[in-house]
Tab-separated table of C-alpha atoms in Angstrom:
chain	number	residue	atom	x	y	z
A	1	UNK	CA	0.339	0.372	0.065
A	2	UNK	CA	1.249	3.781	-0.780
A	3	UNK	CA	1.702	5.836	2.392
A	4	UNK	CA	-0.723	8.570	2.686
A	5	UNK	CA	-0.852	11.889	4.686
A	6	UNK	CA	-4.138	13.379	5.970
A	7	UNK	CA	-3.511	16.320	7.783
A	8	UNK	CA	-6.681	17.170	10.481
A	9	UNK	CA	-10.268	17.103	9.082
A	10	UNK	CA	-11.663	20.834	8.034
A	11	UNK	CA	-15.196	21.121	9.162
A	12	UNK	CA	-16.442	24.897	7.884
A	13	UNK	CA	-18.933	26.696	9.785
A	14	UNK	CA	-18.957	29.097	13.435
A	15	UNK	CA	-19.319	28.194	16.683
A	16	UNK	CA	-20.926	29.968	19.683
A	17	UNK	CA	-23.328	29.316	22.435
A	18	UNK	CA	-26.987	29.595	23.237
A	19	UNK	CA	-29.516	29.149	26.061
A	20	UNK	CA	-31.763	26.136	24.702
A	21	UNK	CA	-34.687	24.637	26.803
A	22	UNK	CA	-33.396	21.634	29.618
A	23	UNK	CA	-34.743	18.624	27.236
A	24	UNK	CA	-33.103	15.932	25.186
A	25	UNK	CA	-30.106	17.562	23.271
A	26	UNK	CA	-28.683	15.849	20.328
A	27	UNK	CA	-26.152	18.614	19.985
A	28	UNK	CA	-24.744	16.662	23.402
A	29	UNK	CA	-25.307	12.909	22.625
A	30	UNK	CA	-23.385	13.872	19.460
A	31	UNK	CA	-20.677	14.922	21.301
A	32	UNK	CA	-20.636	12.237	23.528
A	33	UNK	CA	-20.566	9.864	20.473
A	34	UNK	CA	-17.475	11.723	19.793
A	35	UNK	CA	-16.004	10.077	22.893
A	36	UNK	CA	-17.328	6.553	21.885
A	37	UNK	CA	-15.698	6.910	18.557
A	38	UNK	CA	-12.287	7.676	19.639
A	39	UNK	CA	-11.729	6.216	22.900
A	40	UNK	CA	-12.668	2.748	21.042
A	41	UNK	CA	-9.886	3.475	18.149
A	42	UNK	CA	-6.634	1.648	18.831
A	43	UNK	CA	-4.031	3.742	17.593
A	44	UNK	CA	-1.465	0.976	18.929
A	45	UNK	CA	-3.335	-1.159	16.315
A	46	UNK	CA	-3.399	0.757	13.061
A	47	UNK	CA	-6.046	2.918	14.157
A	48	UNK	CA	-8.410	0.318	14.014
A	49	UNK	CA	-11.890	0.426	16.241
A	50	UNK	CA	-12.114	-2.153	19.222
A	51	UNK	CA	-15.593	-4.007	17.323
A	52	UNK	CA	-16.471	-5.445	20.524
A	53	UNK	CA	-16.455	-4.084	23.756
A	54	UNK	CA	-18.078	-6.034	26.725
A	55	UNK	CA	-18.879	-4.464	30.034
A	56	UNK	CA	-20.486	-7.884	32.449
A	57	UNK	CA	-17.280	-9.032	33.777
A	58	UNK	CA	-14.271	-7.962	35.879
A	59	UNK	CA	-12.647	-5.865	34.195
A	60	UNK	CA	-14.348	-5.204	31.306
A	61	UNK	CA	-12.699	-5.060	28.066
A	62	UNK	CA	-12.285	-4.436	24.472
A	63	UNK	CA	-11.636	-6.997	21.888
A	64	UNK	CA	-10.124	-7.125	18.618
A	65	UNK	CA	-12.228	-8.810	16.821
A	66	UNK	CA	-10.867	-10.132	13.193
A	67	UNK	CA	-12.376	-8.718	9.964
A	68	UNK	CA	-15.444	-7.352	11.651
A	69	UNK	CA	-12.583	-4.535	12.885
A	70	UNK	CA	-11.621	-3.905	9.049
A	71	UNK	CA	-15.166	-3.820	7.618
A	72	UNK	CA	-16.921	-1.388	10.188
A	73	UNK	CA	-13.974	1.534	10.467
A	74	UNK	CA	-15.050	3.415	7.543
A	75	UNK	CA	-18.734	3.207	9.832
A	76	UNK	CA	-16.474	5.197	12.177
A	77	UNK	CA	-14.876	7.444	9.417
A	78	UNK	CA	-18.132	8.496	7.780
A	79	UNK	CA	-19.394	8.899	11.291
A	80	UNK	CA	-16.455	11.419	12.535
A	81	UNK	CA	-17.757	13.908	10.846
A	82	UNK	CA	-21.619	14.166	11.251
A	83	UNK	CA	-21.224	13.774	14.624
A	84	UNK	CA	-18.428	16.573	14.650
A	85	UNK	CA	-20.815	19.085	12.785
A	86	UNK	CA	-23.591	18.304	15.040
A	87	UNK	CA	-21.471	19.280	18.631
A	88	UNK	CA	-18.610	21.819	17.316
A	89	UNK	CA	-16.568	18.988	19.297
A	90	UNK	CA	-13.108	18.719	18.721
A	91	UNK	CA	-12.564	15.953	20.940
A	92	UNK	CA	-10.367	13.137	19.205
A	93	UNK	CA	-9.558	15.121	16.226
A	94	UNK	CA	-6.419	13.974	16.299
A	95	UNK	CA	-7.713	10.119	16.606
A	96	UNK	CA	-9.731	10.992	13.647
A	97	UNK	CA	-7.099	12.058	11.401
A	98	UNK	CA	-5.065	8.839	11.949
A	99	UNK	CA	-8.176	6.890	11.556
A	100	UNK	CA	-9.095	8.461	8.442
A	101	UNK	CA	-5.191	8.315	7.421
A	102	UNK	CA	-5.273	4.349	7.939
A	103	UNK	CA	-8.828	3.881	5.852
A	104	UNK	CA	-7.317	5.791	2.564
A	105	UNK	CA	-3.684	3.263	3.098
A	106	UNK	CA	-6.131	0.626	3.027
A	107	UNK	CA	-7.111	1.443	-0.436
A	108	UNK	CA	-5.588	-0.128	-3.647
A	109	UNK	CA	-3.741	2.329	-5.504
A	110	UNK	CA	-3.816	-0.075	-8.952
A	111	UNK	CA	-7.446	-1.428	-8.394
A	112	UNK	CA	-9.167	1.417	-6.306
A	113	UNK	CA	-10.413	-1.175	-4.035
A	114	UNK	CA	-10.804	-1.268	-0.052
A	115	UNK	CA	-8.507	-4.568	1.112
A	116	UNK	CA	-7.851	-5.916	4.536
A	117	UNK	CA	-4.605	-6.575	5.102
A	118	UNK	CA	-2.882	-9.393	5.980
A	119	UNK	CA	-0.297	-9.057	9.004
A	120	UNK	CA	1.367	-10.998	10.492
A	121	UNK	CA	1.704	-8.832	13.810
A	122	UNK	CA	-2.228	-9.080	13.761
A	123	UNK	CA	-2.845	-12.964	12.759
A	124	UNK	CA	-6.337	-12.314	13.876
A	125	UNK	CA	-7.407	-9.619	11.581
A	126	UNK	CA	-8.813	-11.926	8.448
A	127	UNK	CA	-10.714	-14.270	10.364
A	128	UNK	CA	-14.339	-13.672	10.780
A	129	UNK	CA	-16.060	-16.778	12.273
A	130	UNK	CA	-14.378	-20.236	12.598
A	131	UNK	CA	-17.400	-21.785	11.670
A	132	UNK	CA	-17.704	-20.378	8.178
A	133	UNK	CA	-14.396	-18.707	7.178
A	134	UNK	CA	-13.824	-21.573	4.835
A	135	UNK	CA	-10.776	-21.604	2.753
A	136	UNK	CA	-9.246	-18.221	4.124
A	137	UNK	CA	-5.656	-18.368	3.478
A	138	UNK	CA	-2.778	-15.154	4.220
A	139	UNK	CA	-4.159	-13.052	1.759
A	140	UNK	CA	-5.443	-9.724	1.527
A	141	UNK	CA	-9.725	-9.616	1.227
A	142	UNK	CA	-11.748	-7.075	-0.217
A	143	UNK	CA	-15.176	-7.474	1.284
A	144	UNK	CA	-17.824	-5.557	-1.257
A	145	UNK	CA	-19.952	-4.439	1.975
A	146	UNK	CA	-16.943	-2.698	3.628
A	147	UNK	CA	-15.821	-1.182	0.071
A	148	UNK	CA	-20.008	-0.328	0.234
A	149	UNK	CA	-19.094	1.653	3.617
A	150	UNK	CA	-15.812	3.097	2.756
A	151	UNK	CA	-17.490	4.805	-0.466
A	152	UNK	CA	-20.009	6.535	1.587
A	153	UNK	CA	-17.067	7.357	4.430
A	154	UNK	CA	-15.343	9.245	1.239
A	155	UNK	CA	-18.427	10.808	-0.551
A	156	UNK	CA	-19.390	12.472	3.469
A	157	UNK	CA	-16.103	13.693	3.452
A	158	UNK	CA	-16.375	15.165	-0.011
A	159	UNK	CA	-19.581	16.765	0.558
A	160	UNK	CA	-18.541	18.091	4.007
A	161	UNK	CA	-15.482	19.586	2.895
A	162	UNK	CA	-15.253	20.150	-0.639
A	163	UNK	CA	-12.568	18.325	-1.122
A	164	UNK	CA	-11.437	17.810	-4.626
A	165	UNK	CA	-8.456	15.481	-3.924
A	166	UNK	CA	-10.358	12.621	-2.684
A	167	UNK	CA	-12.395	12.369	-6.197
A	168	UNK	CA	-9.441	10.036	-7.676
A	169	UNK	CA	-10.182	7.979	-4.734
A	170	UNK	CA	-14.074	7.701	-5.316
A	171	UNK	CA	-13.673	6.959	-9.000
A	172	UNK	CA	-11.185	4.220	-8.590
A	173	UNK	CA	-13.544	2.583	-5.755
A	174	UNK	CA	-16.314	2.580	-8.301
A	175	UNK	CA	-14.930	1.537	-11.443
A	176	UNK	CA	-13.110	-1.320	-8.656
A	177	UNK	CA	-16.129	-2.121	-7.519
A	178	UNK	CA	-17.602	-2.302	-10.639
A	179	UNK	CA	-14.878	-4.872	-11.959
A	180	UNK	CA	-15.686	-7.323	-9.561
A	181	UNK	CA	-19.159	-7.690	-9.892
A	182	UNK	CA	-20.592	-10.435	-11.859
A	183	UNK	CA	-23.416	-9.247	-14.203
A	184	UNK	CA	-26.313	-11.725	-15.140
A	185	UNK	CA	-28.750	-9.874	-17.614
A	186	UNK	CA	-30.139	-6.587	-15.928
A	187	UNK	CA	-28.684	-7.197	-12.776
A	188	UNK	CA	-25.826	-7.366	-11.061
A	189	UNK	CA	-23.947	-8.940	-7.817
A	190	UNK	CA	-20.848	-10.016	-5.687
A	191	UNK	CA	-20.281	-13.992	-5.402
A	192	UNK	CA	-19.870	-15.295	-1.451
A	193	UNK	CA	-15.987	-15.719	-1.521
A	194	UNK	CA	-14.092	-16.678	1.389
A	195	UNK	CA	-14.264	-15.667	5.443
A	196	UNK	CA	-16.253	-12.994	5.896
A	197	UNK	CA	-19.368	-13.477	3.117
A	198	UNK	CA	-18.712	-11.346	0.746
A	199	UNK	CA	-15.282	-11.239	0.801
A	200	UNK	CA	-12.789	-11.429	-2.197
A	201	UNK	CA	-8.924	-12.546	-2.304
A	202	UNK	CA	-7.087	-10.178	-3.934
A	203	UNK	CA	-5.818	-13.096	-6.046
A	204	UNK	CA	-10.138	-13.019	-7.623
A	205	UNK	CA	-13.364	-14.761	-7.018
A	206	UNK	CA	-12.851	-18.588	-6.084
A	207	UNK	CA	-16.365	-18.841	-7.864
A	208	UNK	CA	-19.120	-17.080	-9.397
A	209	UNK	CA	-21.958	-18.487	-8.021
A	210	UNK	CA	-25.644	-16.590	-8.017
A	211	UNK	CA	-27.027	-16.246	-4.209
A	212	UNK	CA	-30.613	-17.936	-4.947
A	213	UNK	CA	-31.850	-16.692	-0.671
A	214	UNK	CA	-31.844	-14.074	1.602
A	215	UNK	CA	-30.159	-16.100	4.047
A	216	UNK	CA	-27.072	-18.319	2.164
A	217	UNK	CA	-24.177	-17.400	4.260
A	218	UNK	CA	-22.533	-17.363	7.958
A	219	UNK	CA	-23.628	-14.194	8.687
A	220	UNK	CA	-26.897	-14.845	7.222
A	221	UNK	CA	-27.630	-12.378	4.730
A	222	UNK	CA	-26.912	-11.642	1.441
A	223	UNK	CA	-28.479	-8.173	0.597
A	224	UNK	CA	-26.784	-6.156	3.995
A	225	UNK	CA	-23.876	-7.293	1.490
A	226	UNK	CA	-24.858	-6.800	-1.959
A	227	UNK	CA	-27.027	-3.300	-1.158
A	228	UNK	CA	-24.328	-1.886	0.929
A	229	UNK	CA	-22.408	0.219	-2.271
A	230	UNK	CA	-25.733	1.459	-3.724
A	231	UNK	CA	-25.744	4.588	-1.697
A	232	UNK	CA	-22.583	5.709	-1.981
A	233	UNK	CA	-22.535	5.235	-5.700
A	234	UNK	CA	-25.784	6.824	-5.687
A	235	UNK	CA	-24.411	10.033	-3.643
A	236	UNK	CA	-21.872	10.392	-5.682
A	237	UNK	CA	-23.755	10.062	-9.186
A	238	UNK	CA	-24.963	13.305	-7.692
A	239	UNK	CA	-22.128	15.153	-7.056
A	240	UNK	CA	-20.231	14.865	-10.073
A	241	UNK	CA	-22.874	12.798	-12.708
A	242	UNK	CA	-19.959	9.690	-12.911
A	243	UNK	CA	-22.354	7.415	-15.585
A	244	UNK	CA	-20.812	3.993	-14.112
A	245	UNK	CA	-21.941	4.594	-10.532
A	246	UNK	CA	-25.151	5.336	-12.004
A	247	UNK	CA	-25.011	2.353	-14.047
A	248	UNK	CA	-23.478	0.205	-11.247
A	249	UNK	CA	-26.241	1.173	-8.544
A	250	UNK	CA	-29.180	0.508	-10.938
A	251	UNK	CA	-27.774	-2.783	-11.576
A	252	UNK	CA	-27.262	-3.701	-7.521
A	253	UNK	CA	-30.765	-2.444	-7.235
A	254	UNK	CA	-32.358	-4.754	-9.612
A	255	UNK	CA	-30.743	-7.239	-7.798
A	256	UNK	CA	-31.369	-6.370	-4.369
A	257	UNK	CA	-35.287	-5.940	-5.205
A	258	UNK	CA	-35.903	-9.668	-6.943
A	259	UNK	CA	-38.348	-11.453	-5.554
A	260	UNK	CA	-36.746	-14.814	-4.212
A	261	UNK	CA	-34.937	-12.360	-1.194
A	262	UNK	CA	-38.336	-11.214	-0.014
A	263	UNK	CA	-41.586	-12.831	1.718
A	264	UNK	CA	-42.640	-15.089	4.135
A	265	UNK	CA	-41.442	-15.766	7.599
A	266	UNK	CA	-38.112	-18.107	8.032
A	267	UNK	CA	-38.025	-21.140	9.668
A	268	UNK	CA	-34.229	-21.375	11.092
A	269	UNK	CA	-32.127	-24.714	11.207
A	270	UNK	CA	-30.967	-25.048	14.594
A	271	UNK	CA	-28.101	-26.900	13.556
A	272	UNK	CA	-26.675	-23.930	12.088
A	273	UNK	CA	-27.023	-21.418	14.827
A	274	UNK	CA	-29.638	-19.685	13.715
A	275	UNK	CA	-27.870	-17.893	11.140
A	276	UNK	CA	-29.234	-20.054	8.165
A	277	UNK	CA	-33.071	-20.794	7.442
A	278	UNK	CA	-35.496	-21.201	4.242
A	279	UNK	CA	-38.710	-20.200	4.194
A	280	UNK	CA	-41.083	-22.906	5.854
A	281	UNK	CA	-44.756	-24.407	4.401
A	282	UNK	CA	-47.289	-22.538	6.633
A	283	UNK	CA	-45.279	-20.295	7.602
A	284	UNK	CA	-45.412	-18.310	4.857
A	285	UNK	CA	-47.399	-14.561	4.155
A	286	UNK	CA	-50.975	-15.606	4.032
A	287	UNK	CA	-52.594	-16.648	0.557
A	288	UNK	CA	-53.263	-13.155	-1.398
A	289	UNK	CA	-50.715	-11.329	0.132
A	290	UNK	CA	-47.762	-10.968	-2.249
A	291	UNK	CA	-44.912	-10.364	0.277
A	292	UNK	CA	-41.970	-10.572	-2.227
A	293	UNK	CA	-44.167	-7.606	-4.106
A	294	UNK	CA	-43.888	-5.201	-1.483
A	295	UNK	CA	-40.985	-5.771	0.772
A	296	UNK	CA	-41.413	-8.160	3.287
A	297	UNK	CA	-38.954	-9.740	5.588
A	298	UNK	CA	-38.292	-12.517	7.872
A	299	UNK	CA	-35.095	-11.857	9.245
A	300	UNK	CA	-32.388	-9.512	9.867
A	301	UNK	CA	-34.057	-6.511	9.604
A	302	UNK	CA	-30.506	-4.474	9.600
A	303	UNK	CA	-29.372	-6.337	6.513
A	304	UNK	CA	-32.604	-5.648	4.898
A	305	UNK	CA	-32.696	-1.553	5.759
A	306	UNK	CA	-29.740	-1.644	3.910
A	307	UNK	CA	-30.635	-3.241	0.842
A	308	UNK	CA	-33.568	-0.796	1.522
A	309	UNK	CA	-31.813	2.122	1.725
A	310	UNK	CA	-29.795	1.609	-1.270
A	311	UNK	CA	-33.179	1.006	-3.260
A	312	UNK	CA	-34.556	3.831	-1.891
A	313	UNK	CA	-30.932	6.145	-2.979
A	314	UNK	CA	-31.052	4.705	-6.483
A	315	UNK	CA	-34.903	5.313	-6.824
A	316	UNK	CA	-35.038	8.815	-6.079
A	317	UNK	CA	-32.425	9.806	-8.096
A	318	UNK	CA	-33.591	8.456	-10.726
A	319	UNK	CA	-37.221	8.752	-10.018
A	320	UNK	CA	-38.237	4.946	-10.381
A	321	UNK	CA	-42.334	4.910	-9.442
A	322	UNK	CA	-41.976	0.965	-8.697
A	323	UNK	CA	-39.105	0.833	-6.580
A	324	UNK	CA	-40.396	3.922	-4.862
A	325	UNK	CA	-43.257	2.341	-3.524
A	326	UNK	CA	-41.328	-0.816	-3.243
A	327	UNK	CA	-39.700	0.661	-0.900
A	328	UNK	CA	-42.617	2.132	1.246
A	329	UNK	CA	-44.817	-1.040	1.430
A	330	UNK	CA	-41.476	-2.385	3.126
A	331	UNK	CA	-41.300	0.765	5.315
A	332	UNK	CA	-44.710	0.246	6.569
A	333	UNK	CA	-44.327	-3.480	7.015
A	334	UNK	CA	-41.644	-2.950	8.912
A	335	UNK	CA	-43.829	-0.675	11.668
A	336	UNK	CA	-46.402	-3.401	11.964
A	337	UNK	CA	-43.481	-5.889	13.184
A	338	UNK	CA	-43.239	-3.907	16.076
A	339	UNK	CA	-44.257	-0.836	18.369
A	340	UNK	CA	-44.269	2.277	16.216
A	341	UNK	CA	-45.170	4.532	19.421
A	342	UNK	CA	-42.241	3.434	21.241
A	343	UNK	CA	-39.802	3.435	17.876
A	344	UNK	CA	-39.058	0.029	18.216
A	345	UNK	CA	-39.079	-3.207	15.926
A	346	UNK	CA	-38.341	-7.136	16.135
A	347	UNK	CA	-35.322	-6.972	13.880
A	348	UNK	CA	-35.425	-11.216	14.328
A	349	UNK	CA	-39.263	-11.710	14.779
A	350	UNK	CA	-38.320	-15.735	13.150
A	351	UNK	CA	-35.541	-15.368	15.931
A	352	UNK	CA	-36.407	-13.810	19.004
A	353	UNK	CA	-37.333	-10.350	20.198
A	354	UNK	CA	-34.582	-7.571	19.856
A	355	UNK	CA	-33.601	-4.879	18.251
A	356	UNK	CA	-30.451	-4.160	17.123
A	357	UNK	CA	-29.028	-0.292	17.502
A	358	UNK	CA	-27.981	-0.349	13.937
A	359	UNK	CA	-31.605	-1.229	12.841
A	360	UNK	CA	-32.675	2.095	14.884
A	361	UNK	CA	-30.558	4.363	12.204
A	362	UNK	CA	-31.685	2.684	9.261
A	363	UNK	CA	-35.633	3.342	10.625
A	364	UNK	CA	-34.859	7.097	10.952
A	365	UNK	CA	-32.711	6.949	7.786
A	366	UNK	CA	-35.650	5.443	5.922
A	367	UNK	CA	-38.325	7.792	7.583
A	368	UNK	CA	-36.653	10.899	6.661
A	369	UNK	CA	-35.662	9.897	3.193
A	370	UNK	CA	-38.942	8.725	2.396
A	371	UNK	CA	-40.657	11.428	3.474
A	372	UNK	CA	-37.874	13.451	1.415
A	373	UNK	CA	-39.324	11.775	-1.589
A	374	UNK	CA	-42.846	12.670	-0.474
A	375	UNK	CA	-44.246	9.263	0.168
A	376	UNK	CA	-45.346	9.477	3.202
A	377	UNK	CA	-45.229	12.224	6.400
A	378	UNK	CA	-42.694	9.976	8.968
A	379	UNK	CA	-41.591	12.246	10.828
A	380	UNK	CA	-43.477	11.783	14.169
A	381	UNK	CA	-42.381	8.005	13.712
A	382	UNK	CA	-38.698	9.576	13.068
A	383	UNK	CA	-39.327	11.156	16.024
A	384	UNK	CA	-40.749	8.042	18.624
A	385	UNK	CA	-37.771	6.234	17.075
A	386	UNK	CA	-35.093	9.181	18.563
A	387	UNK	CA	-36.412	9.829	21.705
A	388	UNK	CA	-37.055	6.836	22.323
A	389	UNK	CA	-35.183	3.650	21.632
A	390	UNK	CA	-32.249	5.706	19.999
A	391	UNK	CA	-31.181	7.662	22.780
A	392	UNK	CA	-31.853	5.135	25.331
A	393	UNK	CA	-29.604	2.370	23.692
A	394	UNK	CA	-26.714	4.900	23.780
A	395	UNK	CA	-24.575	4.205	26.963
A	396	UNK	CA	-24.436	7.846	28.731
A	397	UNK	CA	-24.128	6.251	32.389
A	398	UNK	CA	-20.707	4.958	33.811
A	399	UNK	CA	-21.766	4.381	36.921
A	400	UNK	CA	-24.730	2.076	35.490
A	401	UNK	CA	-22.097	0.478	33.976
A	402	UNK	CA	-19.557	0.161	36.765
A	403	UNK	CA	-22.290	-2.128	38.922
A	404	UNK	CA	-22.992	-4.330	36.020
A	405	UNK	CA	-18.907	-5.646	36.191
A	406	UNK	CA	-18.624	-5.226	39.963
A	407	UNK	CA	-22.105	-7.408	39.746
A	408	UNK	CA	-20.248	-9.946	37.156
A	409	UNK	CA	-18.158	-12.575	37.470
A	410	UNK	CA	-14.354	-12.284	37.375
A	411	UNK	CA	-13.317	-13.472	33.638
A	412	UNK	CA	-11.621	-16.662	33.119
A	413	UNK	CA	-8.476	-16.752	31.680
A	414	UNK	CA	-8.738	-17.585	27.798
A	415	UNK	CA	-6.315	-17.421	24.852
A	416	UNK	CA	-5.456	-13.902	23.735
A	417	UNK	CA	-3.495	-13.108	20.951
A	418	UNK	CA	-0.677	-9.577	21.402
A	419	UNK	CA	-2.666	-6.320	21.250
A	420	UNK	CA	-5.777	-8.290	20.732
A	421	UNK	CA	-7.466	-6.952	23.896
A	422	UNK	CA	-7.739	-3.450	26.266
A	423	UNK	CA	-8.808	-3.169	29.583
A	424	UNK	CA	-7.401	0.147	30.513
A	425	UNK	CA	-9.957	2.981	31.211
A	426	UNK	CA	-12.634	1.020	29.180
A	427	UNK	CA	-16.344	2.184	30.435
A	428	UNK	CA	-14.399	6.212	30.230
A	429	UNK	CA	-13.599	5.611	26.558
A	430	UNK	CA	-16.794	3.421	25.430
A	431	UNK	CA	-19.198	6.036	27.033
A	432	UNK	CA	-21.435	7.460	23.814
A	433	UNK	CA	-20.980	3.859	22.219
A	434	UNK	CA	-24.715	1.887	21.261
A	435	UNK	CA	-25.725	-1.385	23.302
A	436	UNK	CA	-26.155	-3.854	20.929
A	437	UNK	CA	-29.771	-4.821	20.958
A	438	UNK	CA	-32.745	-4.340	23.398
A	439	UNK	CA	-36.558	-5.097	23.986
A	440	UNK	CA	-39.023	-2.880	24.410
A	441	UNK	CA	-38.208	-2.333	28.205
A	442	UNK	CA	-34.726	-2.886	28.382
A	443	UNK	CA	-31.097	-3.308	27.114
A	444	UNK	CA	-31.112	-7.258	26.217
A	445	UNK	CA	-27.208	-7.215	26.940
A	446	UNK	CA	-24.122	-5.146	28.204
A	447	UNK	CA	-22.137	-5.251	25.553
A	448	UNK	CA	-21.237	-2.812	22.102
A	449	UNK	CA	-20.761	-4.264	18.733
A	450	UNK	CA	-19.510	-1.794	16.953
A	451	UNK	CA	-21.532	-1.833	13.681
A	452	UNK	CA	-24.450	-0.687	15.940
A	453	UNK	CA	-22.625	2.338	16.722
A	454	UNK	CA	-21.228	3.239	13.680
């Protein structure tokens, strides 16, 4: 990888103090989020995040969790400027600059793609889950979901800072994503790959088989990866008029809207830890309900929402009435899977009762963008999510986290690779992160998975 020098990001605007009512202050929450973003990045390990933060043990600890760190790092890269603009805070600006430089260094100057680079000093970095890593070798990996997140981060920096020096990186990543896609009729897709689903070794795809159901692969989602690049492609198209970005977004959106990925309720296969399933007879949509045409879903809502947000961004950009209506109907169905006035939906209706913090961000974004597109007035939905579960799932009380840890057992010894974990000031550093899952009444488990924070 080529060396990349990046200075501290520059955000325009002015700062001033005002008096405000003593009520929910989202600017304060954004400032606290900066604490969690910067505090859980590891400068001693290439400015990569600690993907997992655990509190129900003594002592609490943060852990690098294989390719999940690298895949989700661009989420932090995108979130930093948004939280900073909301709050006006300069907290962890040095960490942000180091993190951004690291992200840019992972872009290959030859093919434009974003890579998880094999490193001897980070032997954990390529693996995702031993149960389904497959034929994983010591070769750099390009995950298409991570590329989509990196594209969004780049475009966000470009939008906020008006820095044309980013344009070559963006164009190269767009063309790289187009080059490694597999084309079939009027749509395009990415094959399963190795390790984390839809990861392509630098040497090329081991096969080009087309995914045929949503729950294929170890993560239990196809669309969560296939749909990830679409938002960045369309936002870049809106900025630049790049026709190749538009063409790829169209083909990926068509793939993500195929009926075979939607409708029905899943019957989970217990032998695969509930991550893989099939549509079971007698558990599909009732007769006469064409759920696949209306965006009905049955598992892993956050993954579905990634695809829906991408499809919506494409449909808004080209005014595709059918796809706009598809996303609207899917959103209305999603509201029926929870308690709208509490801003809560069940992310895994066939598996357990919980909402991931990722999904809360998706609900807010879908409600806003559907309203922007004239597909309804969903601002009350947005308000319900933000004022209830979104702010309640952000970790804001160090004293409560300390009580949880103190009441938990001492952690048993477990094999840990050098530099993979940290127990240093975990609670103070991670305040502002988001708990992984919640029921309508409480946090399901006192831990953080940083995909949700990002």
